[in-house]
Every structure is written in C-alpha cells, then in structure tokens.
Tab-separated table of C-alpha atoms and ligand atoms in Angstrom:
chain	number	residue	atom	x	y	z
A	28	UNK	CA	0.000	0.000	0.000
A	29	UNK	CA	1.043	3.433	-0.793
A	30	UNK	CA	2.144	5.700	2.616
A	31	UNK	CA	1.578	8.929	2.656
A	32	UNK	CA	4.222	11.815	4.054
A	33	UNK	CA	2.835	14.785	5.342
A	34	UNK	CA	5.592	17.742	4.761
A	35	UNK	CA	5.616	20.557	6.507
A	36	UNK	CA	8.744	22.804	5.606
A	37	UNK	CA	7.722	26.171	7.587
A	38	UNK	CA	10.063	28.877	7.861
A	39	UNK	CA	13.311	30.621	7.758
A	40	UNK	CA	15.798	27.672	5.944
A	41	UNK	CA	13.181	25.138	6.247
A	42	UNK	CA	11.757	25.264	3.035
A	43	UNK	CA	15.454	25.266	1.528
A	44	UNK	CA	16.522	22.163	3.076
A	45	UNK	CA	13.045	20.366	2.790
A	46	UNK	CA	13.675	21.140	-1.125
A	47	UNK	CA	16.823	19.249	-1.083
A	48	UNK	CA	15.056	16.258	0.763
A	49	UNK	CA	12.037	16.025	-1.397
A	50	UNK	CA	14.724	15.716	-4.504
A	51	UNK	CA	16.062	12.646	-2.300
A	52	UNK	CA	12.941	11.359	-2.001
A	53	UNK	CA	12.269	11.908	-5.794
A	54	UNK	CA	14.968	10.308	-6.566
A	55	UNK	CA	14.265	7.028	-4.127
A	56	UNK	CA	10.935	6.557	-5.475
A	57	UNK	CA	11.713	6.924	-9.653
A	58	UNK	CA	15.307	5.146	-8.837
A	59	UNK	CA	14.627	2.702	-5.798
A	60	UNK	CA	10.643	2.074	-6.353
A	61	UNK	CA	10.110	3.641	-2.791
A	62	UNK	CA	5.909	3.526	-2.554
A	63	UNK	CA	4.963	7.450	-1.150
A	64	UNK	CA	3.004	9.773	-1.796
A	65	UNK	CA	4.109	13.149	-0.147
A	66	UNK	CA	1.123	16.279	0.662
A	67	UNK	CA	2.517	19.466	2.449
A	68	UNK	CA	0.800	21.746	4.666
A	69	UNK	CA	1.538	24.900	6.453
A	70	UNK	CA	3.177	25.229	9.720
A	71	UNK	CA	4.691	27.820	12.077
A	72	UNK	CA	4.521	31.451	10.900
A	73	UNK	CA	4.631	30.938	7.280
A	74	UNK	CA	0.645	29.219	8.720
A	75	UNK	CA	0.369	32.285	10.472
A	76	UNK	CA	1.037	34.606	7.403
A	77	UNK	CA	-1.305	32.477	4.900
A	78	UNK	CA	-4.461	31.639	7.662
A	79	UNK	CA	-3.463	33.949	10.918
A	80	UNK	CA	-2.916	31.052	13.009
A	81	UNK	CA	-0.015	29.091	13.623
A	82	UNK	CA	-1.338	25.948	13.378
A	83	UNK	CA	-4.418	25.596	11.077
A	84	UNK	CA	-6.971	22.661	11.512
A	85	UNK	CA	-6.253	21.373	8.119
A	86	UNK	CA	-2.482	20.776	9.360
A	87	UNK	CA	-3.420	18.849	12.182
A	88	UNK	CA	-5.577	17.180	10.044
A	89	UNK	CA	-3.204	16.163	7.612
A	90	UNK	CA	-0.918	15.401	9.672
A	91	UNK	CA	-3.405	12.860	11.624
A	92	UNK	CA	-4.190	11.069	8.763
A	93	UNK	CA	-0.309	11.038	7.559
A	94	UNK	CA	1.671	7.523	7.858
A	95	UNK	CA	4.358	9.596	9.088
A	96	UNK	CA	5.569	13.724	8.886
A	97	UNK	CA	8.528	15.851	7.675
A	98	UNK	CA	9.228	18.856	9.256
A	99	UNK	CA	11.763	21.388	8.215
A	100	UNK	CA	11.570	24.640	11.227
A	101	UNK	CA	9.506	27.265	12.488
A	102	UNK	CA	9.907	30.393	13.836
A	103	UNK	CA	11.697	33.812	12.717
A	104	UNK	CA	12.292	37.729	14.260
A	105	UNK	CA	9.793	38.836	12.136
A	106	UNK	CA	6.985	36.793	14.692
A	107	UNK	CA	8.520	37.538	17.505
A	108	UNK	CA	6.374	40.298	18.324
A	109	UNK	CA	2.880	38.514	18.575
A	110	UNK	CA	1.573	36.653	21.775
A	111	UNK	CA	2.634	33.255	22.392
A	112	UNK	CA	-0.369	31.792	21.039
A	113	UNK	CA	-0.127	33.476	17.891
A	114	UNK	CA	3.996	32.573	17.421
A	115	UNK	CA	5.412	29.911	15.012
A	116	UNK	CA	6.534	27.509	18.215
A	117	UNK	CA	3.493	26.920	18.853
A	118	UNK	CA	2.646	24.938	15.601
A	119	UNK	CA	5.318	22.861	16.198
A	120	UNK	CA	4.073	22.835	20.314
A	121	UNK	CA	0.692	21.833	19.313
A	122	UNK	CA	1.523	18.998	16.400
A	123	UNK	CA	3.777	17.493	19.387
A	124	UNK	CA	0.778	17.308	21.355
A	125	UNK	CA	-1.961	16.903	19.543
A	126	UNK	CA	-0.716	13.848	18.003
A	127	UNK	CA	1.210	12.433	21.586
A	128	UNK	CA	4.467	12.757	19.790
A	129	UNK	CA	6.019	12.056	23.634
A	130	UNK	CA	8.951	10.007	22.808
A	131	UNK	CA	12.113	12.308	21.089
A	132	UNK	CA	14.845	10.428	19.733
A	133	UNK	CA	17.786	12.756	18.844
A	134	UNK	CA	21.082	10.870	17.690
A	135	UNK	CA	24.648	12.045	17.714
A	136	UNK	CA	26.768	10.930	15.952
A	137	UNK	CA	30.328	11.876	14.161
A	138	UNK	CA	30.414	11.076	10.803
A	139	UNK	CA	34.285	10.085	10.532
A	140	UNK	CA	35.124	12.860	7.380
A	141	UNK	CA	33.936	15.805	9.684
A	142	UNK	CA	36.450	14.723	12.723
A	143	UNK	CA	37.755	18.546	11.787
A	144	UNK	CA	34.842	20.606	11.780
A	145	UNK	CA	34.078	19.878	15.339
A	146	UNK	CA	35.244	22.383	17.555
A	147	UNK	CA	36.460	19.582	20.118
A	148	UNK	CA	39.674	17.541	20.082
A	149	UNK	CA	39.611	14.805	17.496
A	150	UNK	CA	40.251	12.406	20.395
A	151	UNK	CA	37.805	13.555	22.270
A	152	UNK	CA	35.171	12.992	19.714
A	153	UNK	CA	36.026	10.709	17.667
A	154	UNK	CA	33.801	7.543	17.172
A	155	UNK	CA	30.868	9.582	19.101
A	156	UNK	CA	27.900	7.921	18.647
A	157	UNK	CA	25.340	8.898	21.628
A	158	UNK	CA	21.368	9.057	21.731
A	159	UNK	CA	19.346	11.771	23.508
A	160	UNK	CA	16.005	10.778	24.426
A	161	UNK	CA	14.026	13.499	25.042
A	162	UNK	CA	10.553	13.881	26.616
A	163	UNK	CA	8.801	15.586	24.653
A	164	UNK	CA	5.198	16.313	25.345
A	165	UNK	CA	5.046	17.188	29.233
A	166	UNK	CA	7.713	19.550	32.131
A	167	UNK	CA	7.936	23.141	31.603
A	168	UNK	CA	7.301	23.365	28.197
A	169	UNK	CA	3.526	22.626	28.620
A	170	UNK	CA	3.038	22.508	32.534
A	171	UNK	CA	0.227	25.165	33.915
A	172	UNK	CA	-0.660	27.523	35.871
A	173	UNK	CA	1.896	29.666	32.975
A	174	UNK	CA	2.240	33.059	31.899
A	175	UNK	CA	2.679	37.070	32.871
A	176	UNK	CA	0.824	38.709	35.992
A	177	UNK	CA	1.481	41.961	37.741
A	178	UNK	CA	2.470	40.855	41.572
A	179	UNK	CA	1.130	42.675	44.677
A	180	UNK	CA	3.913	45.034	44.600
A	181	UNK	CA	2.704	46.224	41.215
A	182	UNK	CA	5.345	44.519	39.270
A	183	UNK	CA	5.590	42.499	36.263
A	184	UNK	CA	6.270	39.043	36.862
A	185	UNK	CA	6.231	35.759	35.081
A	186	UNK	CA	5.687	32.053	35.809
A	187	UNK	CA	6.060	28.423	34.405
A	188	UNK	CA	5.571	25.148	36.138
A	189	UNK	CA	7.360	21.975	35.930
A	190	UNK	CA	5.144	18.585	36.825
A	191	UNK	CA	5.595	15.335	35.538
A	192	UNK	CA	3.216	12.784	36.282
A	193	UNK	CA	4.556	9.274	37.198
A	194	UNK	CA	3.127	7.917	33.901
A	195	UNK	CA	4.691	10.379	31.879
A	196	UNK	CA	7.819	9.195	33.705
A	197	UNK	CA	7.529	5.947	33.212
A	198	UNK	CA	6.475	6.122	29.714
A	199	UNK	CA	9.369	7.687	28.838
A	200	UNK	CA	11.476	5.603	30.738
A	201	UNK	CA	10.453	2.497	29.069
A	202	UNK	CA	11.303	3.978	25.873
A	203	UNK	CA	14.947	4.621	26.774
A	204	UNK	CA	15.121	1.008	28.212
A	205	UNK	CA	14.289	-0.484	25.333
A	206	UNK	CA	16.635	1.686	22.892
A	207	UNK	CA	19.385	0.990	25.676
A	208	UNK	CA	18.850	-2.580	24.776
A	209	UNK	CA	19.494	-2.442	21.140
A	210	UNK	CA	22.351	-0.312	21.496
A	211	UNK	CA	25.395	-0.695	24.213
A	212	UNK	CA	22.978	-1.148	27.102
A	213	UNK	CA	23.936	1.630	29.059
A	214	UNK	CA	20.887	4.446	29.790
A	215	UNK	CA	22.108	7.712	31.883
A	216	UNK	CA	19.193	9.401	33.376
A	217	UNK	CA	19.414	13.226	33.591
A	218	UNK	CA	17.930	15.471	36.873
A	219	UNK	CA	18.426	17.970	38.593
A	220	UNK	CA	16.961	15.927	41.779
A	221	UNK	CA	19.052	17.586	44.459
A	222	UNK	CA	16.610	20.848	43.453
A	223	UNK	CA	13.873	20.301	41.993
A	224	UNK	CA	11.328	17.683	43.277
A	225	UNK	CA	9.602	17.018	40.131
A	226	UNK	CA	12.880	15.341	39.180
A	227	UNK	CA	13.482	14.048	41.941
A	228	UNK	CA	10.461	11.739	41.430
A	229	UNK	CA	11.920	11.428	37.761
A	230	UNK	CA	14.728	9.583	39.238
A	231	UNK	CA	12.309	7.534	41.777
A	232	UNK	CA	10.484	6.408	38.810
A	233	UNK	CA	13.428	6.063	36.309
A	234	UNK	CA	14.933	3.538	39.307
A	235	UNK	CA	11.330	1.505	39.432
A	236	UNK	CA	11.176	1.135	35.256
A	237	UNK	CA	14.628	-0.036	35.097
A	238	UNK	CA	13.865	-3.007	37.712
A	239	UNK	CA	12.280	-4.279	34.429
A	240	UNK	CA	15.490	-4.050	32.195
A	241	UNK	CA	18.300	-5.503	34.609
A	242	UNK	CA	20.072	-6.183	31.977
A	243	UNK	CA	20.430	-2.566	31.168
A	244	UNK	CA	23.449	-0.414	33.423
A	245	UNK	CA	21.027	2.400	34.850
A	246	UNK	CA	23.363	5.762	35.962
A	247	UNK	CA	22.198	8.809	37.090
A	248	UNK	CA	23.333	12.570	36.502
A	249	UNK	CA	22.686	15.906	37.254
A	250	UNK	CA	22.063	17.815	34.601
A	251	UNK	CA	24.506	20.943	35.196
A	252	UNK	CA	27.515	17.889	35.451
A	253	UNK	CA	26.074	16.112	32.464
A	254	UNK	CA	26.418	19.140	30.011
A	255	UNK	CA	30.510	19.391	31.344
A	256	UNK	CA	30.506	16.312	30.885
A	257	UNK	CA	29.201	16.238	27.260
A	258	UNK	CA	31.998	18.197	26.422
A	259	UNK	CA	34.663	16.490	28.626
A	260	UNK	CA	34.230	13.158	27.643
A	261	UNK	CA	30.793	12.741	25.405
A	262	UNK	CA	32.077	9.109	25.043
A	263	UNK	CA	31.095	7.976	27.952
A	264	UNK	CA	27.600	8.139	27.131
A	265	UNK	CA	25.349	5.672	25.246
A	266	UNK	CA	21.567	6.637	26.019
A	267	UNK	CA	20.666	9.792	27.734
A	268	UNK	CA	17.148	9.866	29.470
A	269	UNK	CA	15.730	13.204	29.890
A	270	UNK	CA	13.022	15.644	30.208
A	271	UNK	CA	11.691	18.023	27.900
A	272	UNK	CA	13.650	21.417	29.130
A	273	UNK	CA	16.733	19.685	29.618
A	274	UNK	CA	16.483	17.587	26.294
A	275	UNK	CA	16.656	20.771	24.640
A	276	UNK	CA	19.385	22.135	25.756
A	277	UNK	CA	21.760	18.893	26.219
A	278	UNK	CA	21.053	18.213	22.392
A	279	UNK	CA	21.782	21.580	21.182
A	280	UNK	CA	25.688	20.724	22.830
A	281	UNK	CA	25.615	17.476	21.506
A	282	UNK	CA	24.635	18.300	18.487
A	283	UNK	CA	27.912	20.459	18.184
A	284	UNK	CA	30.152	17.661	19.378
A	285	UNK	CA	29.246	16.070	15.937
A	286	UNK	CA	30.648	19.049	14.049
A	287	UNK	CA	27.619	21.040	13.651
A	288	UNK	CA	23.919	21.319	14.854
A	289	UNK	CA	23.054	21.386	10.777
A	290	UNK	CA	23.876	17.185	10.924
A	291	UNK	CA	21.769	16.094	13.635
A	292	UNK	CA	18.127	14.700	12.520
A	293	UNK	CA	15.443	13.772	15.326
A	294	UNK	CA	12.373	11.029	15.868
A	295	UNK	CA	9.314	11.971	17.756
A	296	UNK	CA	7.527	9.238	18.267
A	297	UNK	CA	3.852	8.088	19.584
A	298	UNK	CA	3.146	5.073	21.435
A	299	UNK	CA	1.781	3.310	18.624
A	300	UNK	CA	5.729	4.284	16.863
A	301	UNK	CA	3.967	6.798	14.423
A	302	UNK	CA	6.208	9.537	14.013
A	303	UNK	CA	6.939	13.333	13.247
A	304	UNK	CA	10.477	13.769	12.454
A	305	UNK	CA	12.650	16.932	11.695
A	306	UNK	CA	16.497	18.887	12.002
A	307	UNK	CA	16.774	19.767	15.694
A	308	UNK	CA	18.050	23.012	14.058
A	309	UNK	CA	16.059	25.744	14.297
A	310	UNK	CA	15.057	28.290	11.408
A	311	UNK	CA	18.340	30.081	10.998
A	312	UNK	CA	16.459	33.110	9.978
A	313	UNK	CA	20.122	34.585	9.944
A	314	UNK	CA	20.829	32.465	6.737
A	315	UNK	CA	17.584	31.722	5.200
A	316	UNK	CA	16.796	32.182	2.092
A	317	UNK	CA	20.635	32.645	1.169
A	318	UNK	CA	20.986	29.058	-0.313
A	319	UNK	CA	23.967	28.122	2.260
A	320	UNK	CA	22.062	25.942	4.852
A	321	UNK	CA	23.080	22.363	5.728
A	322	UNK	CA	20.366	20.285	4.621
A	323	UNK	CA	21.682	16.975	5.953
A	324	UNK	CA	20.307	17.325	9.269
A	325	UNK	CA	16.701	17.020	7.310
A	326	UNK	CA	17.808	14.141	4.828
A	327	UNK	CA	19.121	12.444	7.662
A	328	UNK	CA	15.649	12.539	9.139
A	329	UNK	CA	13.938	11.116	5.962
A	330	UNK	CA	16.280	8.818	6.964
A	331	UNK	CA	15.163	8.172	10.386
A	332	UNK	CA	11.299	8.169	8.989
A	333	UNK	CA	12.195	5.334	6.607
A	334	UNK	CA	13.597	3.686	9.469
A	335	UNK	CA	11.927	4.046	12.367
A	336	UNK	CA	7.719	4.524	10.665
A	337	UNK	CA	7.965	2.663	7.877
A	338	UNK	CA	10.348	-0.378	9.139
A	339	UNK	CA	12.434	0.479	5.589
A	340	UNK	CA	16.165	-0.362	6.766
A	341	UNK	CA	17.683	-0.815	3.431
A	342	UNK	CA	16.581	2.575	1.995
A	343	UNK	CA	17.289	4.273	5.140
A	344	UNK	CA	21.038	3.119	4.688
A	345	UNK	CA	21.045	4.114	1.155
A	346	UNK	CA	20.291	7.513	2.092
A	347	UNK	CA	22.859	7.522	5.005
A	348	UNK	CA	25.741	6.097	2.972
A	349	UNK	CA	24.981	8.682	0.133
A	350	UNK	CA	25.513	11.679	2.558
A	351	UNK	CA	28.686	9.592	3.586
A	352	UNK	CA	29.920	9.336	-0.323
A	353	UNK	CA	28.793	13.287	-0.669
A	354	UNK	CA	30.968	13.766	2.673
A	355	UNK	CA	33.608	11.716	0.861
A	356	UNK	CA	34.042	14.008	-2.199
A	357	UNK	CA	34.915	16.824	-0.294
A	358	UNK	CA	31.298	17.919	-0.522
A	359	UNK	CA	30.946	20.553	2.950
A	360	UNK	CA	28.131	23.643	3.194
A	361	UNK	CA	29.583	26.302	5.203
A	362	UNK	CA	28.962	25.421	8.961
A	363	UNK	CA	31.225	21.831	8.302
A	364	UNK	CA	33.816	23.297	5.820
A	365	UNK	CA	37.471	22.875	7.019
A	366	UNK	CA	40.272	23.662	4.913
A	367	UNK	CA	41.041	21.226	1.868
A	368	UNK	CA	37.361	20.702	1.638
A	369	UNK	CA	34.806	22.142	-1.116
A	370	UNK	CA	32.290	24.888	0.206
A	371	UNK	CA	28.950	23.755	-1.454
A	372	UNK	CA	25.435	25.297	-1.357
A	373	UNK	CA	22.310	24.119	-0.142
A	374	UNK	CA	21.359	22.584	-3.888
A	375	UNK	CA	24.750	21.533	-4.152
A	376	UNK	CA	24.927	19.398	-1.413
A	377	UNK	CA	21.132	17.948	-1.890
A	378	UNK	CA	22.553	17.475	-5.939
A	379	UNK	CA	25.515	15.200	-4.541
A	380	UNK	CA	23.722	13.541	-1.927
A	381	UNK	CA	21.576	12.314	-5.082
A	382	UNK	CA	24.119	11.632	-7.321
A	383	UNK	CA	25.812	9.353	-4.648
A	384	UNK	CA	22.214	7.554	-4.559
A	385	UNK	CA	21.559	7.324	-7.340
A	386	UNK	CA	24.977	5.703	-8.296
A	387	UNK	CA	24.301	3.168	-5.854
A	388	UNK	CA	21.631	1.557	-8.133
A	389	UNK	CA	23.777	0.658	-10.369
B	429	LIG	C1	13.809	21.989	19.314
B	429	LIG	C2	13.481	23.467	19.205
B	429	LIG	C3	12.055	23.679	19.698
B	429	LIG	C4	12.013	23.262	21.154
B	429	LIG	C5	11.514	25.109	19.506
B	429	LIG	C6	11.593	25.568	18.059
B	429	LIG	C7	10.114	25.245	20.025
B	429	LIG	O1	14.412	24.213	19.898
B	429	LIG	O2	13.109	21.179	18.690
B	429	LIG	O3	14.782	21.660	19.988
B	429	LIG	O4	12.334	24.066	22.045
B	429	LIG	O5	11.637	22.117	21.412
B	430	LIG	MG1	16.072	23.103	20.659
C-alpha cells in the first residue's frame, strides 16, 4: 500500500533544506521504487502569514491522517512580536501534542570525514555515537498555571511550572530502556533531583522502570555535570534519558560535538511508533533564504522516517551512505567546511547527496 508523508517545511531555511530532501525522495521513489506519496501543509509562521494562526486545523488534520511527517523549522524575528499563542513555536508545540508525539529520539553521531569541523579535540570525539532521548510532550514546556501577571507590589512578573506525572515518567522511561537494549545497554538518566522535586520523582520512577530491564546499566546525573561532561568526555555516554527542558538544551551541545547542529536529525515518536520527524536546528532566519544551509540534518531525518515509521532499513542506509559518499568528495556547506574541503550550497549538497544515490543503483 502506498504511505503517505505529510511535509511541513515552515520557515526561515526550512523550506530550503526540505527542497533538497524532497529531490532525495524523488529520486528514491523513480530510482529505488520507494511507494509514497508526499502532501505538504503549512506550519509555524509561514501558517500564520497564509491563515493567521499558527497551526491551522487542516495541518493537524493532515498530519493525523499522515503515515508519518517531515518537518523542516519554524519560527523567525519577524513573529517575535505577537503573543505566544499566535507565534510559530506553537505549531510545532501543538503537532507534538496533539498527536502524543512524547517520545524524542535525537542521535549524535560523528560522521568520521567531519572529525575537523568539530570544535572539540579529534580524540575527544572521535567515534561519538550517543542518543538523547528526550521527553517531549510534558515539564515546563507545557506545565500550567503559565504566563505574565502583575504581583502585589505592582510589578511584572512571570511564571512556568514543571510537573511530571509518574506515567509520563515511566512512559518515557520504558522507551529509553528499550533503545538501551538495542544499542550498548547503558541508559544515563538526567535530573536535577538535588533541586527540583519534580525530578526528583523522575529519578524515583526512572529507578522503578529499570527493575524491568536488569540487563540494562542504569546511571544517574545531574544535569549541570552532564552538560561538562558532554563536552569532557561525550564518550562515555550511550543513552541519555531526559526531560523536555533539559532535552533541549543537552542536544543543542551534543549536536555540536558532531561538528555542527546542521547534521543532527530527530524522531518523535507516539506510542503506537507513528512519528513526526525533523532537524533539531532551528530556522536560521540569519541564513535563510541565502541558499547556504546544511540540509543533511533534514535528509538524515527522511532517513530516520524510513527507518523508524515505515520499518524500511535498506533505503534508510542508502540515504545515510549517500551523505557519507557526498561527505567523501569533499562535498561541505559552510557550517562543516574545514580547509582542503569544497564549500557547497544548499542545492549543491542535496545534488551530490543524489548523485551518490543514485549511483548506488547501479
Ligand atoms: C527543538 C526546538 C524547539 C524546542 C523550539 C523551536 C520550540 O528548539 O526542537 O529543539 O524548544 O523544542
Ligand atoms: Mg532546541
């Protein structure tokens, strides 16, 4: 049966580098008989600019009745004025909960030609390969009571709450488990449980789940250690469990261990494994439109689609070894260029990742 892709590219570069990932697709479906039909829909402010909302029905809808869904980025200075409601996050806010999207899977990993663009020692980096696993859905980002007030001494103040229920926990947990398992077995969980009681039930919980997966080495870390850490010695990690807030900002530094944050793709999964997936860049509103974006971060999370929603290993690895081959010709956008390498554009780089693919056929 035919799947269907819904694609949302949104704003800033993400229409650039969603280009360069539909002419990957293209090319997998006329060249490798991949079976997909692709329908895009708005997202983020360029929804807000077309319908005045940031997240139109007809997105959600699509989306729901999608196999799986491509996202490129949202958000830009030009919404930054408008109330929360009304700003490009929350499309992508309200897709990750309105479909239950709780599980994030965000992979680092250093592809061998780029040892020099990271700005870490080669020996400290070399080899990385680490997984983030990232709640997605629940903590700060979506806990109430939220917002601005004016405080009995008449001024402004503002508020967010962090609650995690032990379901949510545990949900999460299992996840992590489970990807520990196929990998090197070893799952760090990240808290900040000597504060903050909300984690400190996150580690209660975590604890209880992994009872379940003995086979599994369960650690535990605070999360102001566990970013020096990432850049002490990132090798020490296999799996890190963590919530949504922290997620964020442990996989922004991770993501720059590998070279650059333009390489790292990202899962976010349901419980049924149905799955949104998308750069853990951001916009770059700074570059858009300028033809100079990384776009492997999105391929890479084709990648991860074919993989992880539609159970399609072999294409998945075609796609992964072609950015390799593209990587080996000296192929490099600006944000992985080192000297001795070629400085490609966007198009460039999406034309070489599909020549590589396309020479695998043969
Ligand atoms: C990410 C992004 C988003 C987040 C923003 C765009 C809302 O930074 O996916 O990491 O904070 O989750
Ligand atoms: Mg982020």
């Amino acid at each position: 049966m035919t799947k269907k892709i819904a694609i949302l590219p949104g704003d800033g570069i993400g229409p650039e580098i969603v280009n360069e990932t539909i002419k990957v697709l293209d090319a997998l479906r006329s060249g490798f008989g991949l079976n997909v039909e692709t329908e895009q829909g708005l997202i983020g402010g360029a929804a807000y600019d077309a319908t005045g909302t940031p997240f139109p029905e007809a997105t959600l809808k699509l989306a729901q009745d999608a196999d799986a869904i491509l996202l490129g980025a949202v958000g830009g200075p030009k919404w930054e004025p408008l109330d929360y409601a009304l700003r490009p996050e929350r499309g992508l806010l309200g897709l990750r909960a309105g479909l239950e999207l709780f599980a994030n899977l965000r992979p680092a990993l250093l592809y061998p030609q780029l040892l020099d663009a990271s700005t870490l020692k080669a020996d400290v980096v070399s080899n990385l390969d680490l997984m983030i696993i990232r709640e997605l859905t629940g903590g700060i980002y979506f806990g109430k009571p939220r917002g601005r007030r004016i405080n009995d001494s008449n001024k402004r103040e503002g508020y967010n709450t962090l609650v995690y229920s032990e379901s949510e926990i545990s949900r999460i947990a299992h996840i992590g488990f489970q990807i520990a398992r196929k990998r090197q077995k070893r799952l760090c969980s990240i808290d900040k449980a000597n504060v903050l009681e909300c984690t400190e039930l996150w580690r209660e919980v975590v604890i209880e789940v992994g009872k379940e997966y003995p086979d599994v080495a369960l650690s535990h870390m605070y999360v102001d250690n566990a970013a020096m850490q990432l850049v002490r010695n990132p090798k020490q990690f296999d799996v890190m469990l963590t919530d949504n807030l922290f997620g964020d900002i442990l996989s922004d530094c991770a993501a720059m261990l590998t070279g650059s944050i333009g390489m790292l793709p990202s899962a976010s999964l349901d419980k049924n494994g149905k799955g949104m997936y998308e750069p853990i860049h951001g916009s770059a509103p700074d570059i858009a439109g300028r033809n100079v974006a990384n776009p492997i971060a999105t391929v890479l999370s084709l990648a991860m689609l074919l993989r992880y929603s539609f159970d399609d290993d072999a294409t998945a690895t075609h796609i992964e070894q072609a950015i390799q081959a593209a990587l080996d010709a000296g192929c490099r956008t600006a944000d992985i260029y080192s000297e001795g390498t070629r400085k490609v554009s966007t198009t460039e780089m999406g034309d070489a990742i599909v020549s590589a693919l396309l020479a695998r056929k043969s």
